[in-house]
Structures are given as structure tokens and as C-alpha cells.
PDB file of C-alpha atoms in Angstrom:
ATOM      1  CA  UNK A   1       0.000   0.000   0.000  1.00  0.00           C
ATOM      2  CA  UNK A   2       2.484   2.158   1.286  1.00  0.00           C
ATOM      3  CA  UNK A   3       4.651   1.831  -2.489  1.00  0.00           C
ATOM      4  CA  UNK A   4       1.616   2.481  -4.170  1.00  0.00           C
ATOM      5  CA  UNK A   5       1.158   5.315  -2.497  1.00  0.00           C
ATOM      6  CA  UNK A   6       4.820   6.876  -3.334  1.00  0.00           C
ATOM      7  CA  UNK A   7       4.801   5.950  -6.760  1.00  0.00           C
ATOM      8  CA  UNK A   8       1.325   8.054  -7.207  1.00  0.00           C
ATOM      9  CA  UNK A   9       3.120  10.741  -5.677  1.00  0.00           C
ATOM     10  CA  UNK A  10       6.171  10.438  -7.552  1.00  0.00           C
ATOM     11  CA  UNK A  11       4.012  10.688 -10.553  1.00  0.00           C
ATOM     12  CA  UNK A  12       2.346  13.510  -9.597  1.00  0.00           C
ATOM     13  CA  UNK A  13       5.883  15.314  -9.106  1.00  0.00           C
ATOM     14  CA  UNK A  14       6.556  14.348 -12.385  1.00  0.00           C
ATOM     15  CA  UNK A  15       3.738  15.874 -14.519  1.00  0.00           C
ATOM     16  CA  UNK A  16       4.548  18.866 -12.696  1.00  0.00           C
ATOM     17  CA  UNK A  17       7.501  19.372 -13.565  1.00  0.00           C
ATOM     18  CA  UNK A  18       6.840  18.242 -17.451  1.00  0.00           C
ATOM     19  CA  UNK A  19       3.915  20.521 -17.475  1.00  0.00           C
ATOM     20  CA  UNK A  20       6.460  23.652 -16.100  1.00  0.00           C
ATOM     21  CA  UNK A  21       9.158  22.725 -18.489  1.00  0.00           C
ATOM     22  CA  UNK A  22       6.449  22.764 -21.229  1.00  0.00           C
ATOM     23  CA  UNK A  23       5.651  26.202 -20.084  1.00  0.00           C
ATOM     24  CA  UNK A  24       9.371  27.309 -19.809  1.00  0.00           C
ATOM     25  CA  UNK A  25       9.592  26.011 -23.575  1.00  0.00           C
ATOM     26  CA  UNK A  26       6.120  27.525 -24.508  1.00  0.00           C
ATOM     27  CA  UNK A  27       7.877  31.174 -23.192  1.00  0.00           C
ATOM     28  CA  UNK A  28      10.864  30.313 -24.822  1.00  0.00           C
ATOM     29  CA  UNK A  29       9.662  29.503 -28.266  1.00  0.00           C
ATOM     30  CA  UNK A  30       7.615  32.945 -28.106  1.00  0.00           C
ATOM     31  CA  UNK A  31      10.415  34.947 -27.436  1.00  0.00           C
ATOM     32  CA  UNK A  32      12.376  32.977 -30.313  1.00  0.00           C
ATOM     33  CA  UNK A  33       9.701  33.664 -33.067  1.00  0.00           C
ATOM     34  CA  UNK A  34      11.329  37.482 -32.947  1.00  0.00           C
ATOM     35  CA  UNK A  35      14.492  36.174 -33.041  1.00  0.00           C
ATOM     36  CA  UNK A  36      15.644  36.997 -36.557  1.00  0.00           C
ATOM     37  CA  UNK A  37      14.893  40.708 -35.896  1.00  0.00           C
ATOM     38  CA  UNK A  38      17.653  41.799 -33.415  1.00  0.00           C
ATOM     39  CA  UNK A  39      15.744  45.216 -32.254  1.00  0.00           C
ATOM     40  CA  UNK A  40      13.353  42.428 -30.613  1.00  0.00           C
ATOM     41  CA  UNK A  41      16.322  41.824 -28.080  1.00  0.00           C
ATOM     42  CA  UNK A  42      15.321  41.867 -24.390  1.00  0.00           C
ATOM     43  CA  UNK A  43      11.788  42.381 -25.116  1.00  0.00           C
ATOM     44  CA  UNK A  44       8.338  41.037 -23.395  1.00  0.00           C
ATOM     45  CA  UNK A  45       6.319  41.641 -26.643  1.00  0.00           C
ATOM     46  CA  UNK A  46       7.813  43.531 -30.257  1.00  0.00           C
ATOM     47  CA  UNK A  47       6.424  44.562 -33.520  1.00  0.00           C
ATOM     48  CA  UNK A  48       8.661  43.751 -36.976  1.00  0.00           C
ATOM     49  CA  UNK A  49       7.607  47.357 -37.693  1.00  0.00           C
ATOM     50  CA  UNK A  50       7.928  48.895 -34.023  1.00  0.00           C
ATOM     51  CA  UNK A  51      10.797  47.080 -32.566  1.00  0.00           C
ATOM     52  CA  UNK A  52       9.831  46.282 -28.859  1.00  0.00           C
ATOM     53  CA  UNK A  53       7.013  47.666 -26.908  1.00  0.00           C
ATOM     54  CA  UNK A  54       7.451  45.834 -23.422  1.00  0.00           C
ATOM     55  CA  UNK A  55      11.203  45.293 -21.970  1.00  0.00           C
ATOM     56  CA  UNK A  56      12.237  42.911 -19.398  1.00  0.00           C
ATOM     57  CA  UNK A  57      12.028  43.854 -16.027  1.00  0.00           C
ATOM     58  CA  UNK A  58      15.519  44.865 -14.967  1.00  0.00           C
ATOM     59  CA  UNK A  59      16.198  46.548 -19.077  1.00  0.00           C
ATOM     60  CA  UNK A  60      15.257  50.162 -19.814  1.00  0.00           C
ATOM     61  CA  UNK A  61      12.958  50.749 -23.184  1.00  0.00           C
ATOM     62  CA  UNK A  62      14.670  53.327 -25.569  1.00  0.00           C
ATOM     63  CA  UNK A  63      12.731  54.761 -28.431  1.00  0.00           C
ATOM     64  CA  UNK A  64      14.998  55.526 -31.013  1.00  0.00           C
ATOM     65  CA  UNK A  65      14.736  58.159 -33.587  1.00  0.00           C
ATOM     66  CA  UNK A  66      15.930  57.657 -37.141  1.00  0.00           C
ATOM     67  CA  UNK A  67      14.610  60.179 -39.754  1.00  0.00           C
ATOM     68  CA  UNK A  68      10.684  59.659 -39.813  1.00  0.00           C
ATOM     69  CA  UNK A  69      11.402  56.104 -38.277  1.00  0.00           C
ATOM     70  CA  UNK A  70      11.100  55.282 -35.031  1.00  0.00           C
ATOM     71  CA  UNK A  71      11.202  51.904 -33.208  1.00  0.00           C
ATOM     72  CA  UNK A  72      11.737  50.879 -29.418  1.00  0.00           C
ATOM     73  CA  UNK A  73      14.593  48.562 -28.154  1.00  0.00           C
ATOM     74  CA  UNK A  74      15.734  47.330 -24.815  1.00  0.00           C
ATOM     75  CA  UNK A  75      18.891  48.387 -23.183  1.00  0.00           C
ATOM     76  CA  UNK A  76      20.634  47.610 -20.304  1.00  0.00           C
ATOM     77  CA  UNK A  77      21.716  50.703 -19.883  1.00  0.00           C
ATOM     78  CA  UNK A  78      20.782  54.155 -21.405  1.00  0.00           C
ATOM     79  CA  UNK A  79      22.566  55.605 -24.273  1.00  0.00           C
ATOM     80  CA  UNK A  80      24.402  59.608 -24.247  1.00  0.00           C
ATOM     81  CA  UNK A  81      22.464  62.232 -23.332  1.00  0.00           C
ATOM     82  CA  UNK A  82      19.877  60.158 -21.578  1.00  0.00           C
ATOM     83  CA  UNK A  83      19.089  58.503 -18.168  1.00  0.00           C
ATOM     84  CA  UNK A  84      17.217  55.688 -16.852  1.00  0.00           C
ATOM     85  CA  UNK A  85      14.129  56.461 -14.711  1.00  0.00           C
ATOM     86  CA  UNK A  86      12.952  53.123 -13.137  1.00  0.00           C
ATOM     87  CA  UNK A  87       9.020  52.525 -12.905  1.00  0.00           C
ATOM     88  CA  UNK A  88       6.883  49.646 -11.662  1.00  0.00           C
ATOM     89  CA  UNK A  89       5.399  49.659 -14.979  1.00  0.00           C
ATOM     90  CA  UNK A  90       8.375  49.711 -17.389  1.00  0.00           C
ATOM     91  CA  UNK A  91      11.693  51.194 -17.097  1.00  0.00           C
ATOM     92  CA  UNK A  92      12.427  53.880 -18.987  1.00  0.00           C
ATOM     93  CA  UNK A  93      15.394  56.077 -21.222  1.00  0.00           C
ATOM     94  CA  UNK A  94      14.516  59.934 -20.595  1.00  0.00           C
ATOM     95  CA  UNK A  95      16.068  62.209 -21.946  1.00  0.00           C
ATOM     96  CA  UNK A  96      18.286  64.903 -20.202  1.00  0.00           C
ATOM     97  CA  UNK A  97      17.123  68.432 -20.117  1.00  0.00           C
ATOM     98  CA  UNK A  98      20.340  70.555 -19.613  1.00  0.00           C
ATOM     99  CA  UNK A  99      22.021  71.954 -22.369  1.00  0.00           C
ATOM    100  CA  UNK A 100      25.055  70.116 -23.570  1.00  0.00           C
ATOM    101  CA  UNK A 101      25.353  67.131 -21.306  1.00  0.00           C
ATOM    102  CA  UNK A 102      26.525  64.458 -22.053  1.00  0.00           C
ATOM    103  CA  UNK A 103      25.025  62.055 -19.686  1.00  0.00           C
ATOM    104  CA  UNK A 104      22.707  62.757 -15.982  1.00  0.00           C
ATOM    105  CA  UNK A 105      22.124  61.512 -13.378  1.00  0.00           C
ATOM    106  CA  UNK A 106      18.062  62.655 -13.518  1.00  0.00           C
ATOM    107  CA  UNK A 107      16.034  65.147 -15.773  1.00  0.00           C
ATOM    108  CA  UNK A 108      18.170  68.415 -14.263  1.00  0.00           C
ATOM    109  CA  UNK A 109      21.032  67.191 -12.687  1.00  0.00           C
ATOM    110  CA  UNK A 110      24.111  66.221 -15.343  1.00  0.00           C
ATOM    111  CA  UNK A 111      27.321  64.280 -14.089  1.00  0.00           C
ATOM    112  CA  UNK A 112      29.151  64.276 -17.576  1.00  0.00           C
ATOM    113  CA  UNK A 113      28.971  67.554 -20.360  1.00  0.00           C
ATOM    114  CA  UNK A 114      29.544  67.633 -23.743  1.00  0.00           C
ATOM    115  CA  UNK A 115      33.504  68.321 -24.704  1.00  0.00           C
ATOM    116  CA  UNK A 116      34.059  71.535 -24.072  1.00  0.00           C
ATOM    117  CA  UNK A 117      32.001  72.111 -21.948  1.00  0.00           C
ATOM    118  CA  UNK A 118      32.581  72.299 -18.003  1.00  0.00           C
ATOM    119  CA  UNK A 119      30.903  70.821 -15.332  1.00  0.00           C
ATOM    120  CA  UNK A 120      29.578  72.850 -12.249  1.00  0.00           C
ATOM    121  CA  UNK A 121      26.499  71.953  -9.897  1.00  0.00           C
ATOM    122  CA  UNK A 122      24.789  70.000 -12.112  1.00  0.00           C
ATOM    123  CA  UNK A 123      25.235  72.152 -14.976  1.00  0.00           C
ATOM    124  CA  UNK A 124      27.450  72.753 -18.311  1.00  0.00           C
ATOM    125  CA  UNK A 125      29.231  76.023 -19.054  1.00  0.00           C
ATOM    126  CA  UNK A 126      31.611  77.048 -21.523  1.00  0.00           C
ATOM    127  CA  UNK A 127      33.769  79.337 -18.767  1.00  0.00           C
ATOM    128  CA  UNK A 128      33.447  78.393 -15.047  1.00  0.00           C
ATOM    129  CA  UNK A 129      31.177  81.479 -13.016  1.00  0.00           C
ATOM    130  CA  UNK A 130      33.080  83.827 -11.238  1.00  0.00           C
ATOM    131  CA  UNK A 131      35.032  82.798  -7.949  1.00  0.00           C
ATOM    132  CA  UNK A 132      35.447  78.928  -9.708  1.00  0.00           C
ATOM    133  CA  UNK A 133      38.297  77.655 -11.316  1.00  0.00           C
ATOM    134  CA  UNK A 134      38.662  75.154 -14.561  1.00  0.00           C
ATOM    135  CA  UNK A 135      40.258  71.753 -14.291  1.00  0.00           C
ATOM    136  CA  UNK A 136      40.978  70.646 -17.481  1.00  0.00           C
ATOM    137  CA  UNK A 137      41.787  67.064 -16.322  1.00  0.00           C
ATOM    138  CA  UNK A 138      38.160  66.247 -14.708  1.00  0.00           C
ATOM    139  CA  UNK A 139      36.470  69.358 -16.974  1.00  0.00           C
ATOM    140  CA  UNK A 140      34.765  70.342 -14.098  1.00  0.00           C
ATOM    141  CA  UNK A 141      34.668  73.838 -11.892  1.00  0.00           C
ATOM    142  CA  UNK A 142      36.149  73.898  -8.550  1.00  0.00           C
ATOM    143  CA  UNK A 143      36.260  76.548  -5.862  1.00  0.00           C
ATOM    144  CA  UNK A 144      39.298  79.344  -6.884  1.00  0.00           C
ATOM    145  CA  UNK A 145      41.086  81.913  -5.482  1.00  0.00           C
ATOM    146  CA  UNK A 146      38.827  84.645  -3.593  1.00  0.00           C
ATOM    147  CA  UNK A 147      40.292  88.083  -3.446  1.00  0.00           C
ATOM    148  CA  UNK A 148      38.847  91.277  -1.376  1.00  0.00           C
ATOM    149  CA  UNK A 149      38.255  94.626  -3.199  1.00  0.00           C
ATOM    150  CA  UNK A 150      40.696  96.570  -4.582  1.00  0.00           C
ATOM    151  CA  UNK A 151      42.403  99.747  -2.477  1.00  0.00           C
ATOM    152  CA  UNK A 152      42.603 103.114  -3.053  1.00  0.00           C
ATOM    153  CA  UNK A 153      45.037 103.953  -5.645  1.00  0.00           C
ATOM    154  CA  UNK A 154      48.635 104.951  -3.567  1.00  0.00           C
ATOM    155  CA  UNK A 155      50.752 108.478  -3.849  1.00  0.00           C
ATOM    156  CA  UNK A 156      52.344 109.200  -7.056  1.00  0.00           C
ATOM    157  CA  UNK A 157      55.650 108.413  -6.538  1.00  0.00           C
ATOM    158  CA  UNK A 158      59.452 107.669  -8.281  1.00  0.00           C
ATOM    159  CA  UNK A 159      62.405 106.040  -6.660  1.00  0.00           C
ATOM    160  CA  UNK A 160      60.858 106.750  -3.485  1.00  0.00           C
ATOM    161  CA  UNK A 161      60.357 109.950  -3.980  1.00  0.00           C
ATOM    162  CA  UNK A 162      56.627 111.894  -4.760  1.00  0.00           C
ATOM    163  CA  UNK A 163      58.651 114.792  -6.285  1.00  0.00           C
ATOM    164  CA  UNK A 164      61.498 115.828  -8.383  1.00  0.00           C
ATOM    165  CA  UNK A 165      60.009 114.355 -11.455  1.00  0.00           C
ATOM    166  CA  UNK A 166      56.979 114.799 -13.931  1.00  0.00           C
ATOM    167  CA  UNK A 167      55.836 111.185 -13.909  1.00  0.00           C
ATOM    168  CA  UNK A 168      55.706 108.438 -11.553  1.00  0.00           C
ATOM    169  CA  UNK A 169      54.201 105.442 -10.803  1.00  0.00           C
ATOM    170  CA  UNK A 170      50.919 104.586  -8.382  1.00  0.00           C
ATOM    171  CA  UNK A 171      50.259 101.502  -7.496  1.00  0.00           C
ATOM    172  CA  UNK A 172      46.382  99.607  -5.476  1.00  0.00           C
ATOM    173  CA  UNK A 173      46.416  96.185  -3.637  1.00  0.00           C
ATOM    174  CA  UNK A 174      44.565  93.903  -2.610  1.00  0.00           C
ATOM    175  CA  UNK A 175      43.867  91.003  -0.323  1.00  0.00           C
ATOM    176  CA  UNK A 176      43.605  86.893  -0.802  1.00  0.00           C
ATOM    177  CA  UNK A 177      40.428  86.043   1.262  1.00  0.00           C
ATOM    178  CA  UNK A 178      40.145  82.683   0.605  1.00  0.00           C
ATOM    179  CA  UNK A 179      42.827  80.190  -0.404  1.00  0.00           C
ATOM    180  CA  UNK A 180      42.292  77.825  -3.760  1.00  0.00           C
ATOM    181  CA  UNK A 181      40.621  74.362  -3.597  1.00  0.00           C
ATOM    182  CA  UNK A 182      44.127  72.878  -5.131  1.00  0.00           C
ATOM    183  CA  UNK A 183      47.500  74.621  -5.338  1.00  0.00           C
ATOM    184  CA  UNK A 184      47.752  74.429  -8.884  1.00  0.00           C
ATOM    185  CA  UNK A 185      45.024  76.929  -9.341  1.00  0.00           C
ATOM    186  CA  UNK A 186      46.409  80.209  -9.568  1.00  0.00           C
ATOM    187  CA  UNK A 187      44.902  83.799  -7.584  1.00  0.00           C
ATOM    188  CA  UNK A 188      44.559  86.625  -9.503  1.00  0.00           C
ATOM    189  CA  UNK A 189      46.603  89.660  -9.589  1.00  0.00           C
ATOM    190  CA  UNK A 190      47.010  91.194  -5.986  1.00  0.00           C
ATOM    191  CA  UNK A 191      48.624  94.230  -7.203  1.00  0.00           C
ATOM    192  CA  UNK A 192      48.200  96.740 -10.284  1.00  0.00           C
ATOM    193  CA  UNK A 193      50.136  99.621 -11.135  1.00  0.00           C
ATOM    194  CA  UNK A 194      49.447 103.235 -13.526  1.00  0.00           C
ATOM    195  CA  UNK A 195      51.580 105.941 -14.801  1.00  0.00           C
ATOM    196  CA  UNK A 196      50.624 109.133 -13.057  1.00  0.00           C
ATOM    197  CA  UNK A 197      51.493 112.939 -12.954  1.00  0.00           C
ATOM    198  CA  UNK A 198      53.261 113.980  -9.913  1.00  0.00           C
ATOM    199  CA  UNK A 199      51.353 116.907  -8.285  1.00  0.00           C
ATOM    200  CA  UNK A 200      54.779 118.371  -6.903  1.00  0.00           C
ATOM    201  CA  UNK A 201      57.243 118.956 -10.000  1.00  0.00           C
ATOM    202  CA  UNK A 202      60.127 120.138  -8.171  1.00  0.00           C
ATOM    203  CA  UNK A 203      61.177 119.708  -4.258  1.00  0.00           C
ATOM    204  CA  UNK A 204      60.544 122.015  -1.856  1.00  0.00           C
ATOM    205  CA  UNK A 205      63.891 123.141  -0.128  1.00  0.00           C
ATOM    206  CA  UNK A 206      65.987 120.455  -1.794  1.00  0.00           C
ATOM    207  CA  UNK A 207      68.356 119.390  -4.199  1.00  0.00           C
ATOM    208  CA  UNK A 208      67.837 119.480  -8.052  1.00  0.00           C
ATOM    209  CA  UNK A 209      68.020 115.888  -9.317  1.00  0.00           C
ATOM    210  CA  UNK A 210      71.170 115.046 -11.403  1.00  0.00           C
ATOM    211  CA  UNK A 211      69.715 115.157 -14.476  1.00  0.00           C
ATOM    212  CA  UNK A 212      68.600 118.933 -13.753  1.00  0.00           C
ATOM    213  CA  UNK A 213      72.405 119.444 -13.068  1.00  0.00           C
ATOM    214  CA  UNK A 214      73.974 117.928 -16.084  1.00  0.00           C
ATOM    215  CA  UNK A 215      71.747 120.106 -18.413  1.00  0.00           C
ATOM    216  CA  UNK A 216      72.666 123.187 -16.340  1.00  0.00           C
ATOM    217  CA  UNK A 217      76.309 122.350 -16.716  1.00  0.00           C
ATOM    218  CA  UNK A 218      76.014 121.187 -20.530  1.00  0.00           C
ATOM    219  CA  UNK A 219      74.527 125.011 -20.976  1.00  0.00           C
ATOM    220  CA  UNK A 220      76.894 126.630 -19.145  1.00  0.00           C
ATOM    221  CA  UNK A 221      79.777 124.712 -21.128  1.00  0.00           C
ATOM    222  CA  UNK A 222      77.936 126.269 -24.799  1.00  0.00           C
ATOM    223  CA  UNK A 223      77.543 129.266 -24.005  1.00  0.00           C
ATOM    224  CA  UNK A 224      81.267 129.340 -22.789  1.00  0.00           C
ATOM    225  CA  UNK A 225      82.134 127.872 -26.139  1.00  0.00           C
ATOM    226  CA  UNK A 226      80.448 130.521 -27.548  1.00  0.00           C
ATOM    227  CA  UNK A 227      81.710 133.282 -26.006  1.00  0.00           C
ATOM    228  CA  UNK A 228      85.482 132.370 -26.841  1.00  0.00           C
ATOM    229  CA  UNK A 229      84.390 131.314 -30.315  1.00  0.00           C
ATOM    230  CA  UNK A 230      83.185 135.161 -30.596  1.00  0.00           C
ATOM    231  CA  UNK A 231      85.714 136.394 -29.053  1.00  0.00           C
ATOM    232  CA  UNK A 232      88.075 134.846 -31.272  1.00  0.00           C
ATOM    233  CA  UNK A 233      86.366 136.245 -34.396  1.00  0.00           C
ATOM    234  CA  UNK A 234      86.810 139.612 -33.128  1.00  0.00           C
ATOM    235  CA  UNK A 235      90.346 139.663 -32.383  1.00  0.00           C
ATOM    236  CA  UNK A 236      90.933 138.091 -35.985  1.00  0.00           C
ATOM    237  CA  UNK A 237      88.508 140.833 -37.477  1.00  0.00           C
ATOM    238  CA  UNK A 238      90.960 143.599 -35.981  1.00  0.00           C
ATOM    239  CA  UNK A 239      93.772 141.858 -37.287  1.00  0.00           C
ATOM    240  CA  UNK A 240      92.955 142.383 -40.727  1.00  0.00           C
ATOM    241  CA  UNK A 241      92.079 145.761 -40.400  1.00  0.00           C
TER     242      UNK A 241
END
């Protein structure tokens, strides 16, 4: 009784199992019909003329555009400038809204721009903002060099000095307030410098510069020169006479 019993059972266990391997082929012979078209890859149900409609459950369904065609396929992961939005339904390719990236992470956030282009907060710009610095290695925008306002501009001075001259040179500053995210990264210019007008031409009290001197002296020497050249011509005049 007891071995009649256990081979009943063991037959029931056995049309089981035929009757889930038929299913398992039944499945697998449905997916093969679409075999010879290789958009039908990955896909639940596809059209010849469509390409897939339903994807598996862990691809993403792409609709791809060519010309006035367009047919869906099944990825397993989403191509450039797109991202893959999971939903109980079907998982999806959407595309990225920011201008010129390159791949996101969702709709307005991108991780990757286009070449060229640098990345900063989630966006793409062709310069980094103000107070961010390029990296041309990661093509992203870091935190630069922040510098205070500038200064008043200084006295108009030359060697030291604020007169005895025409022109000098005066000269504004001013301050690092915040160091660079990496060393490499250089600060901008601390310190500028214009040609001025001195208001004072001469010193007060004091000694005419050197070059003031010489010209005094080269005069002096000419008209010297000239006075002995003239004096010359009138002894010579006489002479003659």
C-alpha cells in the first residue's frame, strides 16, 4: 500500500515538472519567433515594424529616432544624453534636459557635459562662473582663489620719492580672502600699477636731481664755447684791419 502510495506521488511530481518545463519552452519559443529581428532583443512583446514595446524587467525601453522612423529597443543601460528612470510599470530612457550634457544623473542634474564644456552643480558652461576655477583634467569647476576689493590707488611716486620728477608710478592692492581648492590653481593679480602725474614737480627746499644738473652744466659749457668762439672772431677781425 504504502509503495503504491509513493509511486502516485512520484508521478504527480513528475507531470509537474513536465507541465512547467512545457511552459518554460512555450515562453521560450515565443520569445524565439522574434528572433531573426535583433531590435526584438530583451523584449516582453515587439512589432517587426515597431521594434519592442514591453522590456524585461531589470532593461530600460529606448525609443529611437531615425529620420521619420522610429522603433523601441531594450537596453541595459541608457545611451548619451539620456538617463534611466525606473518605474513599476516599465523602465524607462529619458532624456536629459540641460544643455550640452553628455550624460545625468536625472532630468536636471548632469554628471558628464559635452567636450568643451565644463561641469559645475549640475550644470554645463563654456567658462566656469566667477570665484570657480577650470580643471581641465576632470572638466569640471572647482572653488578658486577669492580676493577682497581693490584699495585706493597709492601716492604718485618715483624712486621713493613723490617729487622731483613729472611722472611716476601709483600703485592699489589687494587682499587673498580665501585660499584655492588645489595649489595648482592660480589667484589673480594682488597688485596693479598706472603711470601718473606727480602733483609736486620740483622739491621744496631740496636738491635738483642730477639730471637737472647735467643740463645746467652742458649750458653753461655752450655758451662758454660761444663766447670764446666770438671772441676769437673779433680779435681776428681787428687783425685784418
Amino acid at each position: 500500500m504504502q509503495f503504491r502510495l509513493f509511486s502516485f506521488a512520484l508521478l504527480v511530481l513528475n507531470c509537474m515538472d513536465y507541465s512547467h518545463c512545457q511552459a518554460s519552452r512555450w515562453r521560450r519559443s515565443k520569445r524565439a519567433s522574434y528572433g531573426p529581428n535583433p531590435i526584438c532583443k530583451g523584449c516582453l512583446s515587439c512589432s517587426k515594424d515597431n521594434g519592442c514595446i514591453r522590456c524585461q524587467h531589470k532593461l530600460f525601453f529606448f525609443l529611437r529616432r531615425e529620420g521619420m522612423r522610429q522603433y523601441g529597443e531594450c537596453l541595459h543601460s541608457c545611451p548619451s544624453g539620456y538617463y534611466g528612470l525606473r518605474a513599476p510599470d516599465m523602465n524607462r530612457c529619458s532624456r536629459c534636459r540641460i544643455e550640452n550634457c553628455d550624460s545625468c544623473f536625472s532630468r536636471d542634474f548632469c554628471t558628464k557635459c559635452k567636450a568643451g564644456f565644463y561641469l559645475h552643480r549640475g550644470r554645463c558652461f563654456g567658462e566656469c562662473p566667477d570665484g570657480f576655477a577650470s580643471l581641465e583634467e576632470t572638466m569640471e569647476c572647482v572653488e578658486g582663489c577669492e580676493v577682497g576689493p581693490w584699495s585706493e590707488w597709492g601716492t604718485c611716486s618715483r624712486n621713493n620719492k613723490t617729487c622731483g620728477f613729472k611722472w611716476g608710478l601709483e600703485t592699489r592692492t589687494r587682499q587673498i580672502v580665501k585660499k584655492p581648492a588645489k595649489d595648482t590653481i592660480p589667484c589673480p593679480t594682488i597688485a596693479e600699477s598706472r603711470r601718473c602725474k606727480m602733483a609736486v614737480r620740483h622739491c621744496p627746499g631740496g636738491r635738483r636731481t642730477a639730471k637737472t644738473k647735467d643740463k645746467r652744466k652742458k649750458k653753461k659749457n655752450l655758451m662758454e664755447r660761444a663766447q670764446k668762439q666770438h671772441s676769437i672772431f673779433l680779435a681776428t677781425d681787428r687783425a685784418s684791419q
